[in-house]
């Protein structure tokens, strides 16, 4: 046994006891048996023949010291490894040479400084602490399984889950990696490092090493890779399904849109065709009515009102038959038939007039029955200021405001109830302006034309007043004779002057008299509704009013 062999054996307690193959996996019983075997083999009494084999006294003395020293190291190794605390500290702080061939040589921590320890930490390492970085696809469990088993002894939490195999359920695989990513180490570097900062640095390096082991294994684990591929395929499948579903929805929406457009087009075409038919029928009916009015001149005894009643009463076929009989000269019995129909129409009109007061009375009775007290609550009209406050309140307190209508009622501040506010919101605010009174309001708001003060105007006005007064006093309201020139000029000026009442009567007559009447008959009926005006005057005045209204709109 040479000096080099002694130095190499002193490097590791496990090697001194002959446990280099088991190392940290050795049980206390195996350590005890190995110690007994090594002690029996290397006891100084058993190696006396080696001492006697030396030639000189000095050589025998050196050999005896070498045997005693080696035996003392075996005893010291057993003392450390037989104590659990000292064994854990020893296992935690060992630093081995990566270039050792026979055994592992250790560095004595009692003779090294912290700086030297850092240097050794970077230059030397424990082969058991090596982290595999890559492996063949089929060798994953052979390479990483032993690495996890070697590092499992440093776990502070027991039991430590195993790496498993290809058939291990994914739930257990996830728990395995969760355990190692939250790994708590029980290694103690107190015996190796004197200073706290050095021990903290060593512990950080330990956690970095374990994390690197878990990362390398997770990246190469065929089970994890297979699950990622399955998740990727599932994601692609869902993406494709979503794309196909969207395409199907878009196609269905497009078909629905086309079907709706075709349906709307068909309905519009049917409505247009129906409108054309009605317009054609209306034109034919209008033509037959005009034809009947013209032919009714030959039927003596029928008044204009009776003719209009018959026009409104008969439909197209009856009007055409009557007109054909009149044109063919078959008047026998036609007058009596038309007179009988006219009398029937008048009788129905009289019955309607008589029934209208009865209906009003019935309506009043129903209202009195609905209100047993007989008191009718009159609604207070809304003023302009109240309407403006209501409109502002609707904007200030939009939908979603708590107790909105009560707040709007309080905002108005005129004692309006919630029911009145709701009713006004549906009637007053949404009420459209009455177009029938638009022209009347235009006439009222129209500014009078400025008069030009001149001698001619004054003289004409004076002459007009004097002549009108003269004609009034002498003629007693009769129109002047056509022979006098002054009377004719004054009468033309009076014809051009229209009062507000006459203009309103003209507008109202234009609304009520139907347009189906022929030109002359319609203007005669309009002139009959306007006091002191002829048909030509009404026609000119209406054209002038239309021109003024158009110019005002264009301006």
Short mmCIF file of C-alpha atoms in Angstrom, two decimals, residues 2-284:
data_model
loop_
_atom_site.label_atom_id
_atom_site.label_comp_id
_atom_site.label_asym_id
_atom_site.label_seq_id
_atom_site.Cartn_x
_atom_site.Cartn_y
_atom_site.Cartn_z
CA UNK A 2 1.78 3.17 -1.27
CA UNK A 3 1.53 6.79 -0.19
CA UNK A 4 -0.51 7.76 -3.27
CA UNK A 5 -3.06 5.14 -2.46
CA UNK A 6 -3.33 6.41 1.08
CA UNK A 7 -3.91 9.96 -0.07
CA UNK A 8 -6.61 8.90 -2.52
CA UNK A 9 -8.37 6.78 0.08
CA UNK A 10 -8.34 9.68 2.52
CA UNK A 11 -10.40 11.65 0.06
CA UNK A 12 -13.67 9.87 0.76
CA UNK A 13 -15.10 8.14 3.85
CA UNK A 14 -17.14 5.81 1.67
CA UNK A 15 -14.00 4.72 -0.19
CA UNK A 16 -12.12 4.10 3.06
CA UNK A 17 -14.89 1.71 4.14
CA UNK A 18 -15.12 0.07 0.73
CA UNK A 19 -18.56 1.58 -0.14
CA UNK A 20 -17.59 3.55 -3.23
CA UNK A 21 -20.24 1.70 -5.25
CA UNK A 22 -23.07 2.48 -2.82
CA UNK A 23 -21.93 5.79 -1.40
CA UNK A 24 -24.94 7.79 -0.11
CA UNK A 25 -27.28 4.88 -0.82
CA UNK A 26 -25.57 2.72 1.79
CA UNK A 27 -27.72 1.83 4.80
CA UNK A 28 -26.46 2.05 8.42
CA UNK A 29 -26.20 -1.76 8.57
CA UNK A 30 -24.09 -1.85 5.42
CA UNK A 31 -21.85 0.88 6.83
CA UNK A 32 -21.37 -1.10 10.07
CA UNK A 33 -20.49 -4.32 8.23
CA UNK A 34 -18.12 -2.47 5.90
CA UNK A 35 -16.36 -0.91 8.88
CA UNK A 36 -15.89 -4.25 10.61
CA UNK A 37 -14.47 -5.73 7.43
CA UNK A 38 -12.10 -2.78 6.82
CA UNK A 39 -11.01 -2.68 10.47
CA UNK A 40 -10.24 -6.38 10.45
CA UNK A 41 -8.33 -6.07 7.17
CA UNK A 42 -6.29 -2.94 8.01
CA UNK A 43 -5.80 -3.44 11.76
CA UNK A 44 -2.13 -2.84 12.67
CA UNK A 45 -1.93 -6.28 14.33
CA UNK A 46 -2.97 -7.91 11.03
CA UNK A 47 -0.31 -6.03 9.03
CA UNK A 48 2.77 -6.81 11.21
CA UNK A 49 4.27 -8.89 8.41
CA UNK A 50 4.44 -5.79 6.24
CA UNK A 51 6.49 -4.02 8.90
CA UNK A 52 8.88 -6.96 9.35
CA UNK A 53 9.34 -7.17 5.60
CA UNK A 54 11.16 -3.85 5.55
CA UNK A 55 14.97 -4.03 5.51
CA UNK A 56 15.92 -1.04 7.64
CA UNK A 57 14.71 0.20 10.99
CA UNK A 58 13.70 3.57 9.54
CA UNK A 59 11.63 1.93 6.82
CA UNK A 60 9.90 -0.33 9.35
CA UNK A 61 9.10 2.74 11.51
CA UNK A 62 7.64 4.68 8.52
CA UNK A 63 5.57 1.66 7.49
CA UNK A 64 4.16 1.29 10.99
CA UNK A 65 3.13 5.01 11.04
CA UNK A 66 1.47 4.67 7.64
CA UNK A 67 -0.56 1.64 8.80
CA UNK A 68 -1.62 3.34 12.02
CA UNK A 69 -2.65 6.52 10.17
CA UNK A 70 -4.76 4.60 7.67
CA UNK A 71 -6.51 2.66 10.42
CA UNK A 72 -7.26 5.89 12.31
CA UNK A 73 -8.85 7.31 9.13
CA UNK A 74 -11.07 4.23 8.86
CA UNK A 75 -12.18 4.69 12.46
CA UNK A 76 -12.83 8.42 11.85
CA UNK A 77 -14.83 7.66 8.68
CA UNK A 78 -17.02 5.20 10.57
CA UNK A 79 -17.61 7.72 13.35
CA UNK A 80 -18.85 10.30 10.77
CA UNK A 81 -20.96 7.92 8.69
CA UNK A 82 -22.53 6.15 11.66
CA UNK A 83 -23.88 9.45 13.04
CA UNK A 84 -26.89 10.69 10.92
CA UNK A 85 -26.22 14.39 11.59
CA UNK A 86 -22.51 14.20 10.85
CA UNK A 87 -23.20 12.05 7.78
CA UNK A 88 -25.69 14.60 6.37
CA UNK A 89 -23.24 17.45 6.94
CA UNK A 90 -20.49 15.42 5.33
CA UNK A 91 -22.61 14.52 2.31
CA UNK A 92 -23.75 18.12 1.90
CA UNK A 93 -20.27 19.66 1.97
CA UNK A 94 -18.24 17.17 -0.07
CA UNK A 95 -16.32 18.54 -3.06
CA UNK A 96 -14.86 15.98 -5.37
CA UNK A 97 -12.25 16.21 -8.08
CA UNK A 98 -13.72 15.72 -11.52
CA UNK A 99 -10.46 14.26 -12.78
CA UNK A 100 -10.02 11.54 -10.15
CA UNK A 101 -9.72 8.03 -11.51
CA UNK A 102 -9.64 5.62 -8.64
CA UNK A 103 -11.56 7.26 -5.81
CA UNK A 104 -12.79 10.74 -4.97
CA UNK A 105 -10.32 13.06 -3.35
CA UNK A 106 -11.68 15.59 -0.88
CA UNK A 107 -10.35 18.91 0.28
CA UNK A 108 -9.96 19.42 4.00
CA UNK A 109 -12.36 22.17 4.99
CA UNK A 110 -10.40 23.01 8.11
CA UNK A 111 -7.41 24.24 6.11
CA UNK A 112 -9.23 26.14 3.33
CA UNK A 113 -10.43 29.72 3.34
CA UNK A 114 -13.86 30.90 2.02
CA UNK A 115 -12.15 32.34 -1.05
CA UNK A 116 -10.45 29.01 -1.70
CA UNK A 117 -13.83 27.29 -1.15
CA UNK A 118 -15.43 29.43 -3.83
CA UNK A 119 -12.52 28.62 -6.10
CA UNK A 120 -12.94 24.91 -5.45
CA UNK A 121 -16.71 25.22 -5.94
CA UNK A 122 -16.16 26.52 -9.44
CA UNK A 123 -13.27 24.21 -10.35
CA UNK A 124 -14.46 20.95 -8.75
CA UNK A 125 -17.83 19.22 -8.50
CA UNK A 126 -19.51 16.06 -7.26
CA UNK A 127 -20.16 13.61 -10.11
CA UNK A 128 -23.45 12.77 -8.41
CA UNK A 129 -24.47 16.43 -8.78
CA UNK A 130 -24.01 16.45 -12.53
CA UNK A 131 -27.12 17.56 -14.45
CA UNK A 132 -27.84 15.81 -17.78
CA UNK A 133 -28.67 18.29 -20.49
CA UNK A 134 -29.56 16.12 -23.46
CA UNK A 135 -30.40 12.55 -24.32
CA UNK A 136 -31.59 10.37 -27.17
CA UNK A 137 -35.40 10.17 -27.62
CA UNK A 138 -35.48 6.59 -26.30
CA UNK A 139 -33.00 7.08 -23.43
CA UNK A 140 -34.87 9.73 -21.43
CA UNK A 141 -35.75 7.49 -18.49
CA UNK A 142 -32.30 5.86 -18.45
CA UNK A 143 -30.52 9.23 -18.32
CA UNK A 144 -32.77 11.37 -16.13
CA UNK A 145 -34.15 8.65 -13.85
CA UNK A 146 -30.83 8.08 -11.97
CA UNK A 147 -30.22 11.85 -11.80
CA UNK A 148 -33.51 12.41 -9.97
CA UNK A 149 -32.84 9.42 -7.72
CA UNK A 150 -29.41 10.81 -6.74
CA UNK A 151 -30.86 14.22 -5.87
CA UNK A 152 -33.90 12.83 -4.10
CA UNK A 153 -31.80 12.25 -0.96
CA UNK A 154 -31.49 16.03 -0.49
CA UNK A 155 -35.25 16.59 -0.38
CA UNK A 156 -36.58 17.89 2.92
CA UNK A 157 -40.03 16.57 2.04
CA UNK A 158 -40.68 12.85 1.96
CA UNK A 159 -41.68 10.73 0.11
CA UNK A 160 -40.16 11.85 -3.15
CA UNK A 161 -42.23 10.95 -6.26
CA UNK A 162 -40.49 8.91 -8.95
CA UNK A 163 -39.99 9.82 -12.59
CA UNK A 164 -42.19 6.92 -13.73
CA UNK A 165 -42.31 5.54 -17.24
CA UNK A 166 -44.15 5.93 -20.55
CA UNK A 167 -47.42 4.64 -19.10
CA UNK A 168 -47.49 6.89 -16.05
CA UNK A 169 -50.73 8.96 -15.93
CA UNK A 170 -50.33 12.63 -16.72
CA UNK A 171 -51.76 13.59 -13.30
CA UNK A 172 -48.81 11.90 -11.61
CA UNK A 173 -46.38 13.42 -14.12
CA UNK A 174 -47.69 16.91 -13.34
CA UNK A 175 -47.38 16.23 -9.59
CA UNK A 176 -43.79 15.00 -10.13
CA UNK A 177 -42.68 18.21 -11.85
CA UNK A 178 -44.65 20.35 -9.41
CA UNK A 179 -42.69 18.67 -6.58
CA UNK A 180 -39.30 19.32 -8.19
CA UNK A 181 -40.13 22.90 -9.19
CA UNK A 182 -40.98 23.61 -5.52
CA UNK A 183 -38.04 21.53 -4.23
CA UNK A 184 -36.83 22.20 -0.67
CA UNK A 185 -33.25 21.05 -0.06
CA UNK A 186 -31.99 19.67 3.25
CA UNK A 187 -28.30 20.12 2.45
CA UNK A 188 -26.27 21.78 5.18
CA UNK A 189 -23.09 23.63 4.29
CA UNK A 190 -22.21 24.58 7.86
CA UNK A 191 -19.27 22.21 8.07
CA UNK A 192 -17.94 23.41 4.74
CA UNK A 193 -18.33 27.19 4.92
CA UNK A 194 -17.47 29.33 7.86
CA UNK A 195 -19.34 32.48 6.84
CA UNK A 196 -23.09 32.85 6.45
CA UNK A 197 -22.88 34.59 3.09
CA UNK A 198 -20.92 31.66 1.71
CA UNK A 199 -23.48 29.18 2.98
CA UNK A 200 -26.34 31.25 1.46
CA UNK A 201 -24.48 31.40 -1.86
CA UNK A 202 -24.01 27.62 -1.84
CA UNK A 203 -27.73 27.09 -1.10
CA UNK A 204 -28.72 29.36 -3.99
CA UNK A 205 -26.46 27.38 -6.29
CA UNK A 206 -28.14 24.21 -5.07
CA UNK A 207 -31.61 25.50 -5.96
CA UNK A 208 -30.38 26.70 -9.35
CA UNK A 209 -28.95 23.23 -10.01
CA UNK A 210 -32.21 21.48 -9.08
CA UNK A 211 -34.22 23.93 -11.18
CA UNK A 212 -31.94 23.28 -14.16
CA UNK A 213 -32.44 19.55 -13.70
CA UNK A 214 -36.24 19.97 -13.72
CA UNK A 215 -36.13 22.28 -16.77
CA UNK A 216 -33.93 19.91 -18.78
CA UNK A 217 -36.13 16.95 -17.93
CA UNK A 218 -39.37 18.83 -18.71
CA UNK A 219 -38.04 19.85 -22.11
CA UNK A 220 -37.05 16.29 -23.04
CA UNK A 221 -39.84 14.31 -21.37
CA UNK A 222 -41.64 12.36 -24.15
CA UNK A 223 -44.88 12.43 -22.17
CA UNK A 224 -44.82 16.23 -21.96
CA UNK A 225 -43.88 16.51 -25.63
CA UNK A 226 -46.68 14.15 -26.57
CA UNK A 227 -49.19 16.17 -24.58
CA UNK A 228 -48.00 19.39 -26.19
CA UNK A 229 -48.48 17.82 -29.59
CA UNK A 230 -51.96 16.67 -28.62
CA UNK A 231 -52.82 20.12 -27.28
CA UNK A 232 -51.49 21.71 -30.45
CA UNK A 233 -53.51 19.31 -32.59
CA UNK A 234 -56.61 19.97 -30.47
CA UNK A 235 -56.05 23.71 -30.78
CA UNK A 236 -55.72 23.40 -34.55
CA UNK A 237 -58.83 21.24 -34.67
CA UNK A 238 -60.83 23.76 -32.64
CA UNK A 239 -59.47 26.56 -34.80
CA UNK A 240 -60.54 24.70 -37.93
CA UNK A 241 -63.95 23.93 -36.43
CA UNK A 242 -64.37 27.58 -35.44
CA UNK A 243 -63.37 28.65 -38.94
CA UNK A 244 -65.79 26.21 -40.53
CA UNK A 245 -68.54 27.28 -38.13
CA UNK A 246 -67.97 30.95 -38.96
CA UNK A 247 -67.98 30.15 -42.67
CA UNK A 248 -71.22 28.19 -42.26
CA UNK A 249 -72.77 31.04 -40.26
CA UNK A 250 -71.63 33.56 -42.86
CA UNK A 251 -73.02 31.38 -45.63
CA UNK A 252 -76.33 30.97 -43.78
CA UNK A 253 -76.46 34.71 -43.11
CA UNK A 254 -75.77 35.43 -46.77
CA UNK A 255 -78.49 33.03 -47.85
CA UNK A 256 -80.89 34.56 -45.33
CA UNK A 257 -80.00 38.03 -46.59
CA UNK A 258 -80.59 37.02 -50.19
CA UNK A 259 -83.85 35.33 -49.28
CA UNK A 260 -84.97 38.39 -47.35
CA UNK A 261 -83.97 40.68 -50.22
CA UNK A 262 -85.86 38.51 -52.68
CA UNK A 263 -88.88 38.46 -50.37
CA UNK A 264 -88.73 42.23 -49.93
CA UNK A 265 -88.30 42.66 -53.67
CA UNK A 266 -91.27 40.40 -54.35
CA UNK A 267 -93.41 42.24 -51.78
CA UNK A 268 -92.31 45.61 -53.21
CA UNK A 269 -93.10 44.50 -56.74
CA UNK A 270 -96.52 43.22 -55.61
CA UNK A 271 -97.19 46.48 -53.75
CA UNK A 272 -96.05 48.49 -56.78
CA UNK A 273 -98.25 46.45 -59.06
CA UNK A 274 -101.17 46.87 -56.69
CA UNK A 275 -100.48 50.58 -56.53
CA UNK A 276 -100.40 50.78 -60.31
CA UNK A 277 -103.72 48.89 -60.50
CA UNK A 278 -105.29 51.24 -57.96
CA UNK A 279 -103.88 54.26 -59.76
CA UNK A 280 -105.23 52.93 -63.04
CA UNK A 281 -108.62 52.32 -61.46
CA UNK A 282 -108.57 55.77 -59.87
CA UNK A 283 -107.76 57.40 -63.20
CA UNK A 284 -110.49 55.44 -64.96
#
